[in-house]
Amino acid sequence: NLATVYYLAGSSGWGATFGSRPTVQWNPRILTENGLFGVQANHFSFTFMGAANVRVAIEACTNLAQPNWSTVAHLICGGDGEVQFNDPAAANLPSRFYRFRPE
């Protein structure tokens, strides 16, 4: 299984491969305007948007001053680039912060 090479949106000169490895544009974002962002039914959720079929790890911590990040979800963006994230553990915590990275 070959590693995937990610490149930033707006950069030029990228083809379908780089050094015989597949390339994918890394253009992730979290949608906040679709009504699915925030606390709902005792869990925190949001829609993640990226390139189609990109694998993403969502990490969380409870303290940004001394972060101890742990992976809370492994997601795969659908054909339209969207995937829904839900975190039922967030309801039991006073604060929870998230970040994401490609896998």
mmCIF file of N, CA and C in Angstrom:
data_model
loop_
_atom_site.group_PDB
_atom_site.id
_atom_site.type_symbol
_atom_site.label_atom_id
_atom_site.label_comp_id
_atom_site.label_asym_id
_atom_site.label_seq_id
_atom_site.Cartn_x
_atom_site.Cartn_y
_atom_site.Cartn_z
ATOM 1 N N ASN A 1 0.850 -1.178 0.000
ATOM 2 C CA ASN A 1 0.000 0.000 0.000
ATOM 3 C C ASN A 1 0.894 1.240 0.000
ATOM 4 N N LEU A 2 0.789 2.048 -1.042
ATOM 5 C CA LEU A 2 1.624 3.233 -1.180
ATOM 6 C C LEU A 2 1.126 4.374 -0.317
ATOM 7 N N ALA A 3 2.054 5.158 0.180
ATOM 8 C CA ALA A 3 1.696 6.367 0.925
ATOM 9 C C ALA A 3 1.078 7.371 -0.032
ATOM 10 N N THR A 4 0.144 8.154 0.477
ATOM 11 C CA THR A 4 -0.487 9.206 -0.313
ATOM 12 C C THR A 4 0.233 10.517 -0.033
ATOM 13 N N VAL A 5 0.460 11.302 -1.083
ATOM 14 C CA VAL A 5 1.077 12.618 -0.948
ATOM 15 C C VAL A 5 -0.040 13.654 -1.000
ATOM 16 N N TYR A 6 -0.155 14.478 0.042
ATOM 17 C CA TYR A 6 -1.174 15.521 0.100
ATOM 18 C C TYR A 6 -0.547 16.855 -0.273
ATOM 19 N N TYR A 7 -1.295 17.655 -1.042
ATOM 20 C CA TYR A 7 -0.824 18.993 -1.389
ATOM 21 C C TYR A 7 -1.921 19.996 -1.075
ATOM 22 N N LEU A 8 -1.521 21.227 -0.781
ATOM 23 C CA LEU A 8 -2.471 22.261 -0.367
ATOM 24 C C LEU A 8 -3.249 22.831 -1.538
ATOM 25 N N ALA A 9 -4.493 23.181 -1.268
ATOM 26 C CA ALA A 9 -5.331 23.836 -2.272
ATOM 27 C C ALA A 9 -4.651 25.124 -2.710
ATOM 28 N N GLY A 10 -4.706 25.428 -3.988
ATOM 29 C CA GLY A 10 -4.106 26.646 -4.518
ATOM 30 C C GLY A 10 -2.679 26.463 -4.989
ATOM 31 N N SER A 11 -2.049 25.341 -4.642
ATOM 32 C CA SER A 11 -0.687 25.117 -5.130
ATOM 33 C C SER A 11 -0.767 24.552 -6.547
ATOM 34 N N SER A 12 0.274 24.760 -7.311
ATOM 35 C CA SER A 12 0.235 24.343 -8.716
ATOM 36 C C SER A 12 1.323 23.326 -9.009
ATOM 37 N N GLY A 13 1.178 22.680 -10.151
ATOM 38 C CA GLY A 13 2.180 21.742 -10.621
ATOM 39 C C GLY A 13 1.975 20.301 -10.183
ATOM 40 N N TRP A 14 0.883 20.028 -9.511
ATOM 41 C CA TRP A 14 0.651 18.674 -9.024
ATOM 42 C C TRP A 14 -0.082 17.847 -10.071
ATOM 43 N N GLY A 15 0.339 16.620 -10.245
ATOM 44 C CA GLY A 15 -0.336 15.676 -11.117
ATOM 45 C C GLY A 15 -1.006 14.605 -10.287
ATOM 46 N N ALA A 16 -1.409 13.541 -10.933
ATOM 47 C CA ALA A 16 -2.086 12.437 -10.244
ATOM 48 C C ALA A 16 -1.135 11.647 -9.349
ATOM 49 N N THR A 17 0.167 11.737 -9.617
ATOM 50 C CA THR A 17 1.157 11.033 -8.800
ATOM 51 C C THR A 17 2.362 11.932 -8.558
ATOM 52 N N PHE A 18 3.123 11.579 -7.540
ATOM 53 C CA PHE A 18 4.390 12.229 -7.235
ATOM 54 C C PHE A 18 5.341 11.134 -6.789
ATOM 55 N N GLY A 19 6.403 10.904 -7.551
ATOM 56 C CA GLY A 19 7.334 9.825 -7.218
ATOM 57 C C GLY A 19 6.640 8.481 -7.164
ATOM 58 N N SER A 20 5.720 8.250 -8.066
ATOM 59 C CA SER A 20 4.900 7.032 -8.192
ATOM 60 C C SER A 20 3.891 6.843 -7.061
ATOM 61 N N ARG A 21 3.725 7.860 -6.209
ATOM 62 C CA ARG A 21 2.723 7.799 -5.136
ATOM 63 C C ARG A 21 1.520 8.654 -5.525
ATOM 64 N N PRO A 22 0.312 8.214 -5.181
ATOM 65 C CA PRO A 22 -0.883 8.992 -5.536
ATOM 66 C C PRO A 22 -0.928 10.319 -4.779
ATOM 67 N N THR A 23 -1.474 11.346 -5.416
ATOM 68 C CA THR A 23 -1.613 12.657 -4.785
ATOM 69 C C THR A 23 -3.090 12.982 -4.576
ATOM 70 N N VAL A 24 -3.355 13.749 -3.517
ATOM 71 C CA VAL A 24 -4.709 14.205 -3.190
ATOM 72 C C VAL A 24 -4.596 15.626 -2.657
ATOM 73 N N GLN A 25 -5.493 16.483 -3.106
ATOM 74 C CA GLN A 25 -5.519 17.850 -2.589
ATOM 75 C C GLN A 25 -6.026 17.837 -1.149
ATOM 76 N N TRP A 26 -5.297 18.481 -0.243
ATOM 77 C CA TRP A 26 -5.693 18.571 1.170
ATOM 78 C C TRP A 26 -6.386 19.909 1.363
ATOM 79 N N ASN A 27 -7.703 19.866 1.398
ATOM 80 C CA ASN A 27 -8.520 21.081 1.495
ATOM 81 C C ASN A 27 -9.623 20.927 2.540
ATOM 82 N N PRO A 28 -9.282 20.453 3.739
ATOM 83 C CA PRO A 28 -10.317 20.145 4.719
ATOM 84 C C PRO A 28 -10.944 21.388 5.348
ATOM 85 N N ARG A 29 -12.172 21.199 5.794
ATOM 86 C CA ARG A 29 -12.849 22.243 6.560
ATOM 87 C C ARG A 29 -14.002 21.604 7.319
ATOM 88 N N ILE A 30 -14.451 22.304 8.332
ATOM 89 C CA ILE A 30 -15.611 21.866 9.105
ATOM 90 C C ILE A 30 -16.757 22.791 8.748
ATOM 91 N N LEU A 31 -17.867 22.210 8.356
ATOM 92 C CA LEU A 31 -19.034 22.997 7.975
ATOM 93 C C LEU A 31 -19.784 23.418 9.231
ATOM 94 N N THR A 32 -20.064 24.702 9.345
ATOM 95 C CA THR A 32 -20.784 25.215 10.514
ATOM 96 C C THR A 32 -22.158 25.748 10.156
ATOM 97 N N GLU A 33 -22.434 25.902 8.887
ATOM 98 C CA GLU A 33 -23.683 26.528 8.469
ATOM 99 C C GLU A 33 -24.783 25.541 8.097
ATOM 100 N N ASN A 34 -24.544 24.244 8.238
ATOM 101 C CA ASN A 34 -25.539 23.262 7.789
ATOM 102 C C ASN A 34 -26.483 22.788 8.893
ATOM 103 N N GLY A 35 -26.407 23.370 10.080
ATOM 104 C CA GLY A 35 -27.309 22.996 11.165
ATOM 105 C C GLY A 35 -26.905 21.750 11.924
ATOM 106 N N LEU A 36 -25.774 21.139 11.575
ATOM 107 C CA LEU A 36 -25.318 19.919 12.240
ATOM 108 C C LEU A 36 -24.070 20.147 13.070
ATOM 109 N N PHE A 37 -23.745 21.407 13.345
ATOM 110 C CA PHE A 37 -22.554 21.750 14.134
ATOM 111 C C PHE A 37 -22.966 22.086 15.557
ATOM 112 N N GLY A 38 -22.332 21.431 16.528
ATOM 113 C CA GLY A 38 -22.583 21.761 17.922
ATOM 114 C C GLY A 38 -23.155 20.598 18.705
ATOM 115 N N VAL A 39 -23.653 20.920 19.893
ATOM 116 C CA VAL A 39 -24.206 19.905 20.787
ATOM 117 C C VAL A 39 -25.635 19.604 20.371
ATOM 118 N N GLN A 40 -25.900 18.325 20.158
ATOM 119 C CA GLN A 40 -27.223 17.856 19.765
ATOM 120 C C GLN A 40 -27.447 16.479 20.365
ATOM 121 N N ALA A 41 -28.569 16.294 21.009
ATOM 122 C CA ALA A 41 -28.946 14.989 21.575
ATOM 123 C C ALA A 41 -27.802 14.358 22.372
ATOM 124 N N ASN A 42 -27.222 15.130 23.288
ATOM 125 C CA ASN A 42 -26.176 14.653 24.197
ATOM 126 C C ASN A 42 -24.864 14.245 23.512
ATOM 127 N N HIS A 43 -24.561 14.816 22.377
ATOM 128 C CA HIS A 43 -23.260 14.599 21.755
ATOM 129 C C HIS A 43 -22.870 15.843 20.963
ATOM 130 N N PHE A 44 -21.579 15.981 20.695
ATOM 131 C CA PHE A 44 -21.087 17.079 19.868
ATOM 132 C C PHE A 44 -20.889 16.529 18.467
ATOM 133 N N SER A 45 -21.307 17.282 17.464
ATOM 134 C CA SER A 45 -21.162 16.784 16.099
ATOM 135 C C SER A 45 -20.813 17.912 15.140
ATOM 136 N N PHE A 46 -20.223 17.518 14.026
ATOM 137 C CA PHE A 46 -19.989 18.436 12.918
ATOM 138 C C PHE A 46 -19.810 17.641 11.637
ATOM 139 N N THR A 47 -19.980 18.321 10.528
ATOM 140 C CA THR A 47 -19.740 17.724 9.225
ATOM 141 C C THR A 47 -18.348 18.121 8.778
ATOM 142 N N PHE A 48 -17.527 17.134 8.457
ATOM 143 C CA PHE A 48 -16.189 17.354 7.951
ATOM 144 C C PHE A 48 -16.258 17.298 6.434
ATOM 145 N N MET A 49 -15.592 18.231 5.774
ATOM 146 C CA MET A 49 -15.587 18.291 4.311
ATOM 147 C C MET A 49 -14.148 18.273 3.825
ATOM 148 N N GLY A 50 -13.842 17.369 2.917
ATOM 149 C CA GLY A 50 -12.503 17.262 2.342
ATOM 150 C C GLY A 50 -12.605 16.620 0.972
ATOM 151 N N ALA A 51 -11.496 16.182 0.465
ATOM 152 C CA ALA A 51 -11.496 15.507 -0.833
ATOM 153 C C ALA A 51 -12.195 14.151 -0.701
ATOM 154 N N ALA A 52 -12.829 13.718 -1.759
ATOM 155 C CA ALA A 52 -13.546 12.435 -1.757
ATOM 156 C C ALA A 52 -12.598 11.297 -1.415
ATOM 157 N N ASN A 53 -13.070 10.406 -0.556
ATOM 158 C CA ASN A 53 -12.381 9.179 -0.166
ATOM 159 C C ASN A 53 -11.107 9.388 0.652
ATOM 160 N N VAL A 54 -10.886 10.592 1.172
ATOM 161 C CA VAL A 54 -9.719 10.843 2.022
ATOM 162 C C VAL A 54 -9.996 10.298 3.421
ATOM 163 N N ARG A 55 -9.005 9.630 3.975
ATOM 164 C CA ARG A 55 -9.097 9.118 5.344
ATOM 165 C C ARG A 55 -8.612 10.205 6.300
ATOM 166 N N VAL A 56 -9.395 10.412 7.377
ATOM 167 C CA VAL A 56 -9.111 11.487 8.327
ATOM 168 C C VAL A 56 -9.170 10.926 9.745
ATOM 169 N N ALA A 57 -8.247 11.379 10.590
ATOM 170 C CA ALA A 57 -8.301 11.058 12.016
ATOM 171 C C ALA A 57 -8.739 12.321 12.742
ATOM 172 N N ILE A 58 -9.737 12.185 13.611
ATOM 173 C CA ILE A 58 -10.176 13.284 14.470
ATOM 174 C C ILE A 58 -9.565 13.031 15.844
ATOM 175 N N GLU A 59 -8.884 14.045 16.373
ATOM 176 C CA GLU A 59 -8.261 13.940 17.689
ATOM 177 C C GLU A 59 -8.915 14.941 18.629
ATOM 178 N N ALA A 60 -8.885 14.626 19.928
ATOM 179 C CA ALA A 60 -9.504 15.509 20.924
ATOM 180 C C ALA A 60 -8.626 15.598 22.163
ATOM 181 N N CYS A 61 -8.767 16.720 22.865
ATOM 182 C CA CYS A 61 -8.133 16.897 24.170
ATOM 183 C C CYS A 61 -9.065 17.781 25.006
ATOM 184 N N THR A 62 -8.818 17.837 26.292
ATOM 185 C CA THR A 62 -9.670 18.631 27.184
ATOM 186 C C THR A 62 -8.969 19.857 27.744
ATOM 187 N N ASN A 63 -7.674 20.011 27.445
ATOM 188 C CA ASN A 63 -6.912 21.126 28.010
ATOM 189 C C ASN A 63 -5.899 21.595 26.972
ATOM 190 N N LEU A 64 -6.091 22.795 26.421
ATOM 191 C CA LEU A 64 -5.167 23.303 25.414
ATOM 192 C C LEU A 64 -3.849 23.794 26.008
ATOM 193 N N ALA A 65 -3.831 24.135 27.298
ATOM 194 C CA ALA A 65 -2.600 24.573 27.942
ATOM 195 C C ALA A 65 -1.614 23.412 28.095
ATOM 196 N N GLN A 66 -2.143 22.223 28.344
ATOM 197 C CA GLN A 66 -1.334 21.007 28.447
ATOM 198 C C GLN A 66 -2.047 19.906 27.666
ATOM 199 N N PRO A 67 -2.015 20.001 26.343
ATOM 200 C CA PRO A 67 -2.811 19.067 25.534
ATOM 201 C C PRO A 67 -2.282 17.642 25.556
ATOM 202 N N ASN A 68 -3.194 16.733 25.691
ATOM 203 C CA ASN A 68 -2.921 15.307 25.566
ATOM 204 C C ASN A 68 -3.892 14.800 24.501
ATOM 205 N N TRP A 69 -3.502 14.920 23.242
ATOM 206 C CA TRP A 69 -4.388 14.581 22.122
ATOM 207 C C TRP A 69 -4.549 13.080 21.999
ATOM 208 N N SER A 70 -5.777 12.642 21.796
ATOM 209 C CA SER A 70 -6.036 11.223 21.539
ATOM 210 C C SER A 70 -6.990 11.114 20.357
ATOM 211 N N THR A 71 -6.800 10.098 19.568
ATOM 212 C CA THR A 71 -7.653 9.874 18.402
ATOM 213 C C THR A 71 -9.004 9.360 18.877
ATOM 214 N N VAL A 72 -10.068 10.045 18.455
ATOM 215 C CA VAL A 72 -11.419 9.658 18.860
ATOM 216 C C VAL A 72 -12.246 9.116 17.689
ATOM 217 N N ALA A 73 -11.756 9.284 16.464
ATOM 218 C CA ALA A 73 -12.490 8.762 15.311
ATOM 219 C C ALA A 73 -11.573 8.635 14.106
ATOM 220 N N HIS A 74 -11.861 7.632 13.294
ATOM 221 C CA HIS A 74 -11.228 7.445 11.997
ATOM 222 C C HIS A 74 -12.366 7.535 10.979
ATOM 223 N N LEU A 75 -12.283 8.496 10.074
ATOM 224 C CA LEU A 75 -13.358 8.739 9.124
ATOM 225 C C LEU A 75 -12.848 8.634 7.695
ATOM 226 N N ILE A 76 -13.759 8.356 6.785
ATOM 227 C CA ILE A 76 -13.458 8.377 5.355
ATOM 228 C C ILE A 76 -14.479 9.291 4.702
ATOM 229 N N CYS A 77 -14.006 10.322 4.034
ATOM 230 C CA CYS A 77 -14.914 11.237 3.344
ATOM 231 C C CYS A 77 -15.638 10.478 2.239
ATOM 232 N N GLY A 78 -16.919 10.759 2.079
ATOM 233 C CA GLY A 78 -17.714 10.108 1.052
ATOM 234 C C GLY A 78 -17.359 10.613 -0.339
ATOM 235 N N GLY A 79 -18.067 10.125 -1.322
ATOM 236 C CA GLY A 79 -17.839 10.532 -2.701
ATOM 237 C C GLY A 79 -18.038 12.016 -2.913
ATOM 238 N N ASP A 80 -18.869 12.646 -2.077
ATOM 239 C CA ASP A 80 -19.078 14.095 -2.157
ATOM 240 C C ASP A 80 -18.102 14.863 -1.265
ATOM 241 N N GLY A 81 -17.220 14.141 -0.559
ATOM 242 C CA GLY A 81 -16.229 14.769 0.306
ATOM 243 C C GLY A 81 -16.695 14.998 1.730
ATOM 244 N N GLU A 82 -17.946 14.665 2.043
ATOM 245 C CA GLU A 82 -18.482 14.922 3.383
ATOM 246 C C GLU A 82 -18.532 13.664 4.227
ATOM 247 N N VAL A 83 -18.383 13.870 5.540
ATOM 248 C CA VAL A 83 -18.590 12.799 6.507
ATOM 249 C C VAL A 83 -19.016 13.453 7.820
ATOM 250 N N GLN A 84 -19.932 12.825 8.512
ATOM 251 C CA GLN A 84 -20.445 13.356 9.774
ATOM 252 C C GLN A 84 -19.645 12.777 10.933
ATOM 253 N N PHE A 85 -19.267 13.646 11.880
ATOM 254 C CA PHE A 85 -18.561 13.239 13.080
ATOM 255 C C PHE A 85 -19.465 13.450 14.277
ATOM 256 N N ASN A 86 -19.532 12.468 15.174
ATOM 257 C CA ASN A 86 -20.314 12.566 16.404
ATOM 258 C C ASN A 86 -19.447 12.107 17.566
ATOM 259 N N ASP A 87 -19.494 12.859 18.670
ATOM 260 C CA ASP A 87 -18.713 12.517 19.852
ATOM 261 C C ASP A 87 -19.616 12.493 21.077
ATOM 262 N N PRO A 88 -20.161 11.316 21.433
ATOM 263 C CA PRO A 88 -21.016 11.244 22.614
ATOM 264 C C PRO A 88 -20.259 11.485 23.920
ATOM 265 N N ALA A 89 -18.942 11.282 23.953
ATOM 266 C CA ALA A 89 -18.161 11.503 25.171
ATOM 267 C C ALA A 89 -18.096 12.979 25.548
ATOM 268 N N ALA A 90 -18.299 13.876 24.596
ATOM 269 C CA ALA A 90 -18.208 15.314 24.868
ATOM 270 C C ALA A 90 -19.261 15.777 25.869
ATOM 271 N N ALA A 91 -20.387 15.100 25.939
ATOM 272 C CA ALA A 91 -21.464 15.502 26.846
ATOM 273 C C ALA A 91 -21.059 15.370 28.311
ATOM 274 N N ASN A 92 -20.086 14.528 28.608
ATOM 275 C CA ASN A 92 -19.660 14.285 29.985
ATOM 276 C C ASN A 92 -18.428 15.082 30.400
ATOM 277 N N LEU A 93 -17.984 16.001 29.538
ATOM 278 C CA LEU A 93 -16.763 16.749 29.810
ATOM 279 C C LEU A 93 -17.044 18.244 29.860
ATOM 280 N N PRO A 94 -16.334 18.999 30.726
ATOM 281 C CA PRO A 94 -16.561 20.444 30.786
ATOM 282 C C PRO A 94 -16.070 21.170 29.534
ATOM 283 N N SER A 95 -15.062 20.614 28.860
ATOM 284 C CA SER A 95 -14.578 21.188 27.598
ATOM 285 C C SER A 95 -13.931 20.088 26.767
ATOM 286 N N ARG A 96 -13.936 20.295 25.451
ATOM 287 C CA ARG A 96 -13.341 19.317 24.543
ATOM 288 C C ARG A 96 -12.920 20.081 23.293
ATOM 289 N N PHE A 97 -11.684 19.883 22.844
ATOM 290 C CA PHE A 97 -11.149 20.557 21.675
ATOM 291 C C PHE A 97 -10.789 19.510 20.632
ATOM 292 N N TYR A 98 -10.922 19.874 19.362
ATOM 293 C CA TYR A 98 -10.719 18.917 18.280
ATOM 294 C C TYR A 98 -9.704 19.435 17.276
ATOM 295 N N ARG A 99 -9.009 18.496 16.652
ATOM 296 C CA ARG A 99 -8.166 18.779 15.494
ATOM 297 C C ARG A 99 -8.253 17.565 14.582
ATOM 298 N N PHE A 100 -7.829 17.726 13.358
ATOM 299 C CA PHE A 100 -7.883 16.615 12.422
ATOM 300 C C PHE A 100 -6.609 16.559 11.609
ATOM 301 N N ARG A 101 -6.356 15.358 11.070
ATOM 302 C CA ARG A 101 -5.162 15.132 10.256
ATOM 303 C C ARG A 101 -5.475 14.028 9.251
ATOM 304 N N PRO A 102 -4.763 14.017 8.120
ATOM 305 C CA PRO A 102 -4.968 12.906 7.182
ATOM 306 C C PRO A 102 -4.360 11.635 7.759
ATOM 307 N N GLU A 103 -4.886 10.504 7.341
ATOM 308 C CA GLU A 103 -4.306 9.219 7.758
ATOM 309 C C GLU A 103 -3.608 8.595 6.581
#
